[in-house]
mmCIF file of C-alpha atoms and ligand atoms in Angstrom:
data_model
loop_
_atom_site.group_PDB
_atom_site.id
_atom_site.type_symbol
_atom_site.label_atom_id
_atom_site.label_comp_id
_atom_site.label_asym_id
_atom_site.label_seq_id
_atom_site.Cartn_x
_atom_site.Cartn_y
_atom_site.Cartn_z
ATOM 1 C CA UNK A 1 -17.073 13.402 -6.869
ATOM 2 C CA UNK A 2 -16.895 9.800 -6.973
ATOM 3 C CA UNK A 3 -13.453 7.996 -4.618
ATOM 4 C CA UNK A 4 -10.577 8.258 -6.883
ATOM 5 C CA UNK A 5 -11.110 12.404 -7.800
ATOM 6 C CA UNK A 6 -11.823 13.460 -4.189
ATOM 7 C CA UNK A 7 -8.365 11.427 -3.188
ATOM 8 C CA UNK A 8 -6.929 13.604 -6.066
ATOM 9 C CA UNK A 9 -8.711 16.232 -4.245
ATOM 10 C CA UNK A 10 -7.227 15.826 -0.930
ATOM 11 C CA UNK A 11 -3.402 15.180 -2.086
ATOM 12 C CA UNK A 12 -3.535 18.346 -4.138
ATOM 13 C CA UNK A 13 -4.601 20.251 -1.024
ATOM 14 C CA UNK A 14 -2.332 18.786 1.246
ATOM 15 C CA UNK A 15 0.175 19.641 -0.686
ATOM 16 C CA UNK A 16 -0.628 22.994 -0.904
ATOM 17 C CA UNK A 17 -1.092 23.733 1.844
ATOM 18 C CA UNK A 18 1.256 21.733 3.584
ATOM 19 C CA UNK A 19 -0.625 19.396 5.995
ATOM 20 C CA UNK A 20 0.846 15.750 7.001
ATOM 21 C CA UNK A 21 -1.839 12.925 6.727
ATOM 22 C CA UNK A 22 -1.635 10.416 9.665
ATOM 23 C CA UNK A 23 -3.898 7.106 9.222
ATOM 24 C CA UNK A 24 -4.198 4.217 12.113
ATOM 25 C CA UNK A 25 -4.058 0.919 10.589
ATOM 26 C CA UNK A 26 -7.480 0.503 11.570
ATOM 27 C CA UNK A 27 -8.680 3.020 8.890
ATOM 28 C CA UNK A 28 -10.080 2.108 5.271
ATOM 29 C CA UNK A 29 -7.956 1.503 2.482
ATOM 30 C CA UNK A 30 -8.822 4.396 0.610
ATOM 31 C CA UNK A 31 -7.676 6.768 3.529
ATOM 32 C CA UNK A 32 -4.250 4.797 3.557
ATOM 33 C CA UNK A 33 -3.589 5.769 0.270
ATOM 34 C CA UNK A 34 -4.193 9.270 0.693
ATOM 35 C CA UNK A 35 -1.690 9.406 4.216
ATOM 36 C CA UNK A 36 1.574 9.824 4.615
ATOM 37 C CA UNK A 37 2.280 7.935 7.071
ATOM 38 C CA UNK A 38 0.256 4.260 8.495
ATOM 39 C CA UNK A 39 0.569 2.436 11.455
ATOM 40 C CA UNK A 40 0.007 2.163 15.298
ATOM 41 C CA UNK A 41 -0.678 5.594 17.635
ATOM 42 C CA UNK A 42 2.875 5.641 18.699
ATOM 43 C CA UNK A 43 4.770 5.070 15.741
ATOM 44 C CA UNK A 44 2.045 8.139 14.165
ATOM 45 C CA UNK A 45 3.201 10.200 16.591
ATOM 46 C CA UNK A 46 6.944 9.643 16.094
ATOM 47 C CA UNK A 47 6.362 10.456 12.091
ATOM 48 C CA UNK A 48 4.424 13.840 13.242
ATOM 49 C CA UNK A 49 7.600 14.555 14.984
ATOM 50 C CA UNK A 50 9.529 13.535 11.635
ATOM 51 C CA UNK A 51 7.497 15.456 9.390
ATOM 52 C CA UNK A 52 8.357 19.580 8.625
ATOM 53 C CA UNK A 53 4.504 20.062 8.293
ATOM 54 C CA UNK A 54 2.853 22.700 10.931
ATOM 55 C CA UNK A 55 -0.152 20.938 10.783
ATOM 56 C CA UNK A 56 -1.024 17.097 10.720
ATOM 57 C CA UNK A 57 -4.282 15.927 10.378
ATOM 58 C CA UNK A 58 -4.766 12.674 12.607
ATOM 59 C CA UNK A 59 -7.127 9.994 11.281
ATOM 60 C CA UNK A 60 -7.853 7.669 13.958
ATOM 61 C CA UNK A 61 -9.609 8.301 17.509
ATOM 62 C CA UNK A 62 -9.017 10.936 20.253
ATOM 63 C CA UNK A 63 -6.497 9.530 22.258
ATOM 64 C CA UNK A 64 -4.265 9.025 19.490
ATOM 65 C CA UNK A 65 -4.483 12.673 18.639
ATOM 66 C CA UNK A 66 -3.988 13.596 21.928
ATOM 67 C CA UNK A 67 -0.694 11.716 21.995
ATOM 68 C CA UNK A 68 0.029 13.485 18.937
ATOM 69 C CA UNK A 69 -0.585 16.566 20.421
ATOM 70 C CA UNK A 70 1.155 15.817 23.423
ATOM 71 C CA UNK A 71 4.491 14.608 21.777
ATOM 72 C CA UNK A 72 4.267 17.762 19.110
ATOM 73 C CA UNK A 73 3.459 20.552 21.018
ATOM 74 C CA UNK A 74 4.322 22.745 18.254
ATOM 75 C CA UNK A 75 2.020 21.291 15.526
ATOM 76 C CA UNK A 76 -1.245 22.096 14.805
ATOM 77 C CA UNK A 77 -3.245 18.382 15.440
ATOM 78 C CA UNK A 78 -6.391 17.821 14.176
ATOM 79 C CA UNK A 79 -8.523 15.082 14.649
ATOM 80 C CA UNK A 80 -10.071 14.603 11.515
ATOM 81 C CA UNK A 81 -13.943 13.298 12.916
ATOM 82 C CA UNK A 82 -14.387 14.580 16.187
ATOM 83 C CA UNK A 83 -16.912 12.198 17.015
ATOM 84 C CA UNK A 84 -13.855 9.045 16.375
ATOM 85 C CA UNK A 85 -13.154 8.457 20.321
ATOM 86 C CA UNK A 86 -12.384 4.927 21.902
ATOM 87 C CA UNK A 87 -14.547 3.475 24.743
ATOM 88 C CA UNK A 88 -11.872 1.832 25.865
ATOM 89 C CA UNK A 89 -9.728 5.530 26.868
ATOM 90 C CA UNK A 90 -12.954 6.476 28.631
ATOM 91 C CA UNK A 91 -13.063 3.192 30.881
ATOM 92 C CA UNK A 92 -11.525 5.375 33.674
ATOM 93 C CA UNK A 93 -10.150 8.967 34.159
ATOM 94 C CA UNK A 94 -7.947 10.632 36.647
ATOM 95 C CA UNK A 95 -9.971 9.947 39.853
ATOM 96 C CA UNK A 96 -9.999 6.371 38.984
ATOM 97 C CA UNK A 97 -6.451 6.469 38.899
ATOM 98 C CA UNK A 98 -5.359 8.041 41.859
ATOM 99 C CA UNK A 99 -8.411 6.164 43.673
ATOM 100 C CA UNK A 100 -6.203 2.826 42.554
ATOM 101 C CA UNK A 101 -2.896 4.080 43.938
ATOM 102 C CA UNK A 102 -4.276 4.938 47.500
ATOM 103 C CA UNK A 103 -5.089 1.242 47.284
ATOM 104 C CA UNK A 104 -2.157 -0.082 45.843
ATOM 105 C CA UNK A 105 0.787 2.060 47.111
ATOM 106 C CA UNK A 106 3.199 -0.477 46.256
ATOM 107 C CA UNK A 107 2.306 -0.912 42.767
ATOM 108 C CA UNK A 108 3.481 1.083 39.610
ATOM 109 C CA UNK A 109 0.174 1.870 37.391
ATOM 110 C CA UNK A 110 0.573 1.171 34.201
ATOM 111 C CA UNK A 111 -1.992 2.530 31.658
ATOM 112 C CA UNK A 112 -2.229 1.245 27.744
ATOM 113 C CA UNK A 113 -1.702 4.235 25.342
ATOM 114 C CA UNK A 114 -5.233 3.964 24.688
ATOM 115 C CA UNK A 115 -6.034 6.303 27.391
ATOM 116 C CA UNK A 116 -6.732 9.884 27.662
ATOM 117 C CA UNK A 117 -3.821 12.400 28.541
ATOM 118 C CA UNK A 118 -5.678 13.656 31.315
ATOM 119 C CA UNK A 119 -5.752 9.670 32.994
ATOM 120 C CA UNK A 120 -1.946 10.013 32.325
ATOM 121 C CA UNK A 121 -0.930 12.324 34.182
ATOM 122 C CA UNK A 122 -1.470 10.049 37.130
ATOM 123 C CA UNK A 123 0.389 7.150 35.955
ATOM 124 C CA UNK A 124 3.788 5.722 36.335
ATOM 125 C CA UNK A 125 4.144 4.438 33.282
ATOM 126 C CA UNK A 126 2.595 4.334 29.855
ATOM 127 C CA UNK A 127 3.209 1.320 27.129
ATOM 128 C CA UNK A 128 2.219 0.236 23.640
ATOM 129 C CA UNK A 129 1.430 -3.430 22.920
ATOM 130 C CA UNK A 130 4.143 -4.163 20.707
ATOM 131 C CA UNK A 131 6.400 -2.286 23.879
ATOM 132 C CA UNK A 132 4.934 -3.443 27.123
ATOM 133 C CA UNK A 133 6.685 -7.005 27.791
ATOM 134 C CA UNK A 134 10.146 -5.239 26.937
ATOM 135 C CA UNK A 135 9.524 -2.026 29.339
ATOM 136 C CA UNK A 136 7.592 -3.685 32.045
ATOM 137 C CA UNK A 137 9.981 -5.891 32.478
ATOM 138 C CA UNK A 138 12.811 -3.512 33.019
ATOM 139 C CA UNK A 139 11.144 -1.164 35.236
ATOM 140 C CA UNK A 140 12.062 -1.456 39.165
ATOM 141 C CA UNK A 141 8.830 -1.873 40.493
ATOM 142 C CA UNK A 142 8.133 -5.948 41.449
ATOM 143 C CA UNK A 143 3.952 -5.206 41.310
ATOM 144 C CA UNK A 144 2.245 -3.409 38.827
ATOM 145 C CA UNK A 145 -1.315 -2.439 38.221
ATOM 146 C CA UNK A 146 -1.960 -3.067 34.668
ATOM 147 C CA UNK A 147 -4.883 -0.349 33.229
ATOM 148 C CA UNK A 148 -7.120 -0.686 31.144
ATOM 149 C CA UNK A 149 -7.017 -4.099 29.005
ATOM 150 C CA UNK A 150 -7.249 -6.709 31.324
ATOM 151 C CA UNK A 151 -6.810 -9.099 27.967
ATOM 152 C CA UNK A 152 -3.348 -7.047 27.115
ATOM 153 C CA UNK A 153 -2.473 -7.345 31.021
ATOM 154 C CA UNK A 154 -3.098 -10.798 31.378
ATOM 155 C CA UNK A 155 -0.728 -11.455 28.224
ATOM 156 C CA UNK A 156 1.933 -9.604 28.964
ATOM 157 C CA UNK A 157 1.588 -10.825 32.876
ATOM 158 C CA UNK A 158 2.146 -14.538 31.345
ATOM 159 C CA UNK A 159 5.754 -13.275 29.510
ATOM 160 C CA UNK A 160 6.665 -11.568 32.876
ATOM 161 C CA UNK A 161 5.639 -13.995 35.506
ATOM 162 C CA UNK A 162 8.526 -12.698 37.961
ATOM 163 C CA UNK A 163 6.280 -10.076 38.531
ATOM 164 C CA UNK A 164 2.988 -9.637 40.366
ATOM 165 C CA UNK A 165 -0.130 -8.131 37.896
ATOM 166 C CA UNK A 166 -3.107 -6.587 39.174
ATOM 167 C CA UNK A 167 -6.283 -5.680 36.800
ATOM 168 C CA UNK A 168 -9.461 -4.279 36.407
ATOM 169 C CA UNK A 169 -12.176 -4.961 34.150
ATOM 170 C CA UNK A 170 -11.245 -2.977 31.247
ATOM 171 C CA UNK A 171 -10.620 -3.920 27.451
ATOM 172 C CA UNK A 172 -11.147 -3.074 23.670
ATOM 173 C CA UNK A 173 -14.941 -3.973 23.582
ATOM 174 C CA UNK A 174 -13.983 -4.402 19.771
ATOM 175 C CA UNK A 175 -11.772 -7.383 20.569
ATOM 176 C CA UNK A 176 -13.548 -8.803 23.717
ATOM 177 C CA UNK A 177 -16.937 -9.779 21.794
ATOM 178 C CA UNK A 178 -15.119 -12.577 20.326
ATOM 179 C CA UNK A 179 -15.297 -15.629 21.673
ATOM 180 C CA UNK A 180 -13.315 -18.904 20.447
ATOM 181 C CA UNK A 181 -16.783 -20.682 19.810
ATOM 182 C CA UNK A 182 -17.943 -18.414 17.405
ATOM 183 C CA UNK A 183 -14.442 -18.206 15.372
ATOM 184 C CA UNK A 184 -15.189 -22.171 15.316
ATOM 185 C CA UNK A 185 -16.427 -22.157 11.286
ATOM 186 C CA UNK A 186 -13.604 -20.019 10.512
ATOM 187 C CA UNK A 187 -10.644 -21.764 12.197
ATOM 188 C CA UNK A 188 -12.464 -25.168 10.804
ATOM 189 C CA UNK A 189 -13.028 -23.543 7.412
ATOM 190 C CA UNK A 190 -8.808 -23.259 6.709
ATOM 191 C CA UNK A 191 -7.487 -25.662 8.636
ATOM 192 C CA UNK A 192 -3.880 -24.597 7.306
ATOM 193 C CA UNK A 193 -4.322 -21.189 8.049
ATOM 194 C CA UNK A 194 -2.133 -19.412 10.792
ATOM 195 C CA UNK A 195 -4.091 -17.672 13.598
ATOM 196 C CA UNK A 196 -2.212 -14.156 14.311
ATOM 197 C CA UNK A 197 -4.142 -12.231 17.450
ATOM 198 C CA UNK A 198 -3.821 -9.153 19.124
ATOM 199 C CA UNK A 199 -3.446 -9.574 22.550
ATOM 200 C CA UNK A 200 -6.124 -7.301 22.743
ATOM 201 C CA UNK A 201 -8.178 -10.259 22.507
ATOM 202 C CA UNK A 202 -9.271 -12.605 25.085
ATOM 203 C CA UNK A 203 -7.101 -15.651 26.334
ATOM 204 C CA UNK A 204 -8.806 -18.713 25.157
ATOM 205 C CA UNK A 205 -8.346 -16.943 21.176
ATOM 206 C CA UNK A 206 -4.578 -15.576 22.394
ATOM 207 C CA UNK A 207 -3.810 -19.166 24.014
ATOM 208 C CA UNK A 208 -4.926 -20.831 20.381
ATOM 209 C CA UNK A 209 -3.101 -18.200 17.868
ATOM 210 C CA UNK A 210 0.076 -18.906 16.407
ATOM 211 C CA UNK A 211 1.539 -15.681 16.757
ATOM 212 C CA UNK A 212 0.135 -12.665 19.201
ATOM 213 C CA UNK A 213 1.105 -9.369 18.498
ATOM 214 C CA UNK A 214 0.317 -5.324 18.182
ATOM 215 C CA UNK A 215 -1.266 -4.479 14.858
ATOM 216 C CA UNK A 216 1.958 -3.693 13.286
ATOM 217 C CA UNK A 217 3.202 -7.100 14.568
ATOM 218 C CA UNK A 218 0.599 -9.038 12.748
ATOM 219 C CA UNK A 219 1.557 -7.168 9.178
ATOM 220 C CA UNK A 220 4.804 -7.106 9.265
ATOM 221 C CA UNK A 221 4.914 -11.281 10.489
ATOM 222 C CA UNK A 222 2.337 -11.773 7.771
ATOM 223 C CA UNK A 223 3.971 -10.273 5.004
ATOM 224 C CA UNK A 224 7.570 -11.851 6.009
ATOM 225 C CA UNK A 225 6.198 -15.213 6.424
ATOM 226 C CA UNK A 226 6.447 -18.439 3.711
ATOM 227 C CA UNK A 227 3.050 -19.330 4.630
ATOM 228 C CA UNK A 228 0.217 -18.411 2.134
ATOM 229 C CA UNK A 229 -2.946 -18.162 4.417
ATOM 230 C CA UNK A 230 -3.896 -16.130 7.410
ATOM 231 C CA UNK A 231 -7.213 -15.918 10.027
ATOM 232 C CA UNK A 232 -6.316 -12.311 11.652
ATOM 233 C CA UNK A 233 -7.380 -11.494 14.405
ATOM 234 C CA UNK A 234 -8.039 -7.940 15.315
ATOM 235 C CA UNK A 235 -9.390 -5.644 13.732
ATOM 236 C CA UNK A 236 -10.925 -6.460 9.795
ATOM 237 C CA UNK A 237 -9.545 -3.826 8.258
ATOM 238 C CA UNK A 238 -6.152 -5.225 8.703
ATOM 239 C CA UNK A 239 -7.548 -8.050 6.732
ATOM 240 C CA UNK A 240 -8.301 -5.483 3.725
ATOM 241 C CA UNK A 241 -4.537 -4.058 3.864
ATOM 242 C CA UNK A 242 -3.219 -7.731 4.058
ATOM 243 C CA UNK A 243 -4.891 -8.550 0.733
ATOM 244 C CA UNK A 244 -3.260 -5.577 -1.022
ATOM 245 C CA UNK A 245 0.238 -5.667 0.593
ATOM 246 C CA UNK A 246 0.127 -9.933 -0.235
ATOM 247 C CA UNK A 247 -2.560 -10.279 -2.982
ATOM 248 C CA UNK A 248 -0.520 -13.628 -3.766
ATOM 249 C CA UNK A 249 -1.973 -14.898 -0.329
ATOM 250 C CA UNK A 250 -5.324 -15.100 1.299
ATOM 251 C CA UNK A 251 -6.296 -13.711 4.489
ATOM 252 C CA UNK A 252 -9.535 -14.020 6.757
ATOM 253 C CA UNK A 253 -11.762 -12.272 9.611
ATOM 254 C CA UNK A 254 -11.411 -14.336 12.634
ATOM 255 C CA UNK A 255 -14.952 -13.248 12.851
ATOM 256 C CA UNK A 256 -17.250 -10.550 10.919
ATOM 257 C CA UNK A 257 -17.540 -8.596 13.950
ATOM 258 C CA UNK A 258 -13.981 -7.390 14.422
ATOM 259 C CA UNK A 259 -14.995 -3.846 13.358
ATOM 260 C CA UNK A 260 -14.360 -1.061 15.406
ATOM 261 C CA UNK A 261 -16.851 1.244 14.567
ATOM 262 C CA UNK A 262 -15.146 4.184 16.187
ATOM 263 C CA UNK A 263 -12.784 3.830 13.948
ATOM 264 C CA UNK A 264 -14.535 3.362 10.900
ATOM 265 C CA UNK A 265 -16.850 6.564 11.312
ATOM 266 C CA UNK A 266 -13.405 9.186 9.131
ATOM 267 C CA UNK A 267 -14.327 9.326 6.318
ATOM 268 C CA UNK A 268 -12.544 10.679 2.941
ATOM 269 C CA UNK A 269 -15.138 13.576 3.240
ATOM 270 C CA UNK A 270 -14.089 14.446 6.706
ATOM 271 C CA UNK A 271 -9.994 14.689 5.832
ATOM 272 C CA UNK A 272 -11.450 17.083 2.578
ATOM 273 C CA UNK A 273 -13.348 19.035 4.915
ATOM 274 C CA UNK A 274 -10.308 19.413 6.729
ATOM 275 C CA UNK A 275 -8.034 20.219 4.207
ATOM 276 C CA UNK A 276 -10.805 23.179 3.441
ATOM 277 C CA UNK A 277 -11.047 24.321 6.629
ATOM 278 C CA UNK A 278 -14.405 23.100 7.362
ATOM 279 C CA UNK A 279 -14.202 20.343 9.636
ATOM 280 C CA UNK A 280 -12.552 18.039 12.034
ATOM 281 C CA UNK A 281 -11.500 19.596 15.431
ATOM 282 C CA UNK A 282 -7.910 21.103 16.835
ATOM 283 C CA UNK A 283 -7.049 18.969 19.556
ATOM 284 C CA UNK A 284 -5.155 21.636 22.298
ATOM 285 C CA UNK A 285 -4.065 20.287 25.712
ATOM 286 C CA UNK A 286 -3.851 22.869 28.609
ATOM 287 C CA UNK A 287 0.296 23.082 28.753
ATOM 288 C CA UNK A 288 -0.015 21.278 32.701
ATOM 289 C CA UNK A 289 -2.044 18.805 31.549
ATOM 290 C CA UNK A 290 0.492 17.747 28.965
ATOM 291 C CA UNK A 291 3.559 18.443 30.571
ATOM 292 C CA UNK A 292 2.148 15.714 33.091
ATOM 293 C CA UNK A 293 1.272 13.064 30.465
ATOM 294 C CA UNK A 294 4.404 13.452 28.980
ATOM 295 C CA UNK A 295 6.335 12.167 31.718
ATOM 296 C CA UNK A 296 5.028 8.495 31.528
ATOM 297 C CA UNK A 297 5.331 8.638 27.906
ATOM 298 C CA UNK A 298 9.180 10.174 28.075
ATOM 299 C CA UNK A 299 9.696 6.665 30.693
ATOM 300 C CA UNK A 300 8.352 4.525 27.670
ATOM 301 C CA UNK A 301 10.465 5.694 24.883
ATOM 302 C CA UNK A 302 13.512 5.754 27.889
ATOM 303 C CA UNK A 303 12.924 2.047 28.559
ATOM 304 C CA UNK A 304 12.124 1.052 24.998
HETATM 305 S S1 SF4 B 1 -10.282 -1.165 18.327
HETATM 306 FE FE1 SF4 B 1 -10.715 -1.120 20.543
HETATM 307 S S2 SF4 B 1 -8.972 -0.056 21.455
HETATM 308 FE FE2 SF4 B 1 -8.946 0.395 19.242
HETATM 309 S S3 SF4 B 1 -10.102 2.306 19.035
HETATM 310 FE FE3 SF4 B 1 -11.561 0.648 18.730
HETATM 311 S S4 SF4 B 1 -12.439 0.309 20.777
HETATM 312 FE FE4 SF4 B 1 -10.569 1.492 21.065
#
């Protein structure tokens, strides 16, 4: 079967069978155009609420099905390549966390979403990064102990300087092998370009970009803007969507290594296998274990 009859493939049997096709942003083109619906973990898990399919097959890594899982208890998840995890979640777990609270009593703990839900269920509070300047600045707490993107915590810390950060070395290792010397040739390549970062990336590219935001923040500012060319930085997919949303504009890698493998490894195969029951793995959540990560979650979308 060559790309365009096993996509055919796949949207006839998710049809019949009734299965909802979530795809991060980060995923290829040709699994957006199979999915129902695109974007960041969060706003996945929102349409999986939305959706009146049982079962939603989540294209992305583990954490984000887990999230699904968590916020749909009723659906049937699956995580469409079991082996699609992100070394960033697995930075630190539960013992980690409560190790940092006995230290920091007076701090709230803030973890990313890209965490697992068992590190959640120790946490105060959870956030996005198009989210976590609005909610951290509401919450009470005057010190917070931001886990596990340092990069992220550091941005956000800058927005919110009333308040008193504290890190530890975590971060996307996807977005952290970029440094501003070797984006150099691209930045000096288009000098009229705009820069748009994730904050995911580390200060001295953040401190030069012209806009920083979450994934979903760099599309939507790059297809609303007047200007006609782009240097993205996060991950290079986004700079494969870009050129099919805007194909009247031209958009570039900040650098050729912006690829999160992880991410990369689903596969139109692995959603067919799926959809065929052959494949992919159920993501369940003992019901503890996600009644506890829900909480910091159910603070986020209170705050937000
Ligand atoms: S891009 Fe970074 S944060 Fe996202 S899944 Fe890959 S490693 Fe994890």
């Amino acid at each position: 079967m060559n790309t365009r009859e096993l996509q055919d493939r796949i949207i006839e049997l998710k049809k019949k069978k009734d299965v909802c096709i979530l795809a991060h942003a980060y995923q290829s083109h040709a699994i957006w155009e199979i999915a129902d619906y695109t974007g960041d973990s969060f706003g996945l898990s929102q349409k999986a609420a939305e959706t009146t399919a049982k079962t939603v097959i989540m294209c992305g890594v583990r954490f984000m099905a887990e999230t699904v899982k968590t916020l749909n208890p009723d659906k049937k998840v699956i995580l469409a390549n079991p082996e699609a995890d992100c070394p960033m979640a697995r930075q630190f777990d539960l013992a980690d966390v409560n190790y940092f609270k006995q230290q920091n009593p007076d701090a709230a703990v803030c973890a990313y979403i890209n965490t697992t839900a068992d590190l959640k269920r120790s946490v105060d509070i959870v956030v996005t990064s198009s989210s976590a300047v609005t909610i951290l600045r509401k919450i009470p707490e005057q010190k917070i102990l931001f886990i596990p993107d340092r990069n992220l915590g550091a941005y956000v810390a800058a927005q919110i300087p009333e308040k008193e950060f504290i890190y530890v070395q975590g971060g996307c290792p996807t977005h952290q092998r970029v440094k501003a010397s070797m984006s150099k040739s691209v930045l000096e390549a288009h000098p009229s370009a705009l820069l748009l970062a994730h904050p995911e990336c580390l200060p001295e590219i953040t401190a030069m970009a012209d806009y920083v935001g979450s994934t979903t923040g760099i599309i939507d500012y790059a297809v609303n803007s007047s200007e006609k060319e782009f240097i993205i930085g996060t991950e290079s997919s986004i700079v494969e969507h870009l050129q099919f949303m805007c194909p009247e504009k031209k958009f570039y890698a900040l650098h050729k290594d912006l690829v999160c493998h992880n991410m990369r490894l689903t596969t139109l195969g692995d959603i067919y296998n799926c959809l065929l029951d052959n494949g992919g793995e159920e993501i369940t959540l003992p019901e503890q274990v996600r009644l506890e990560s829900l909480k910091p979650i159910q603070r986020m979308i209170a705050l937000g």
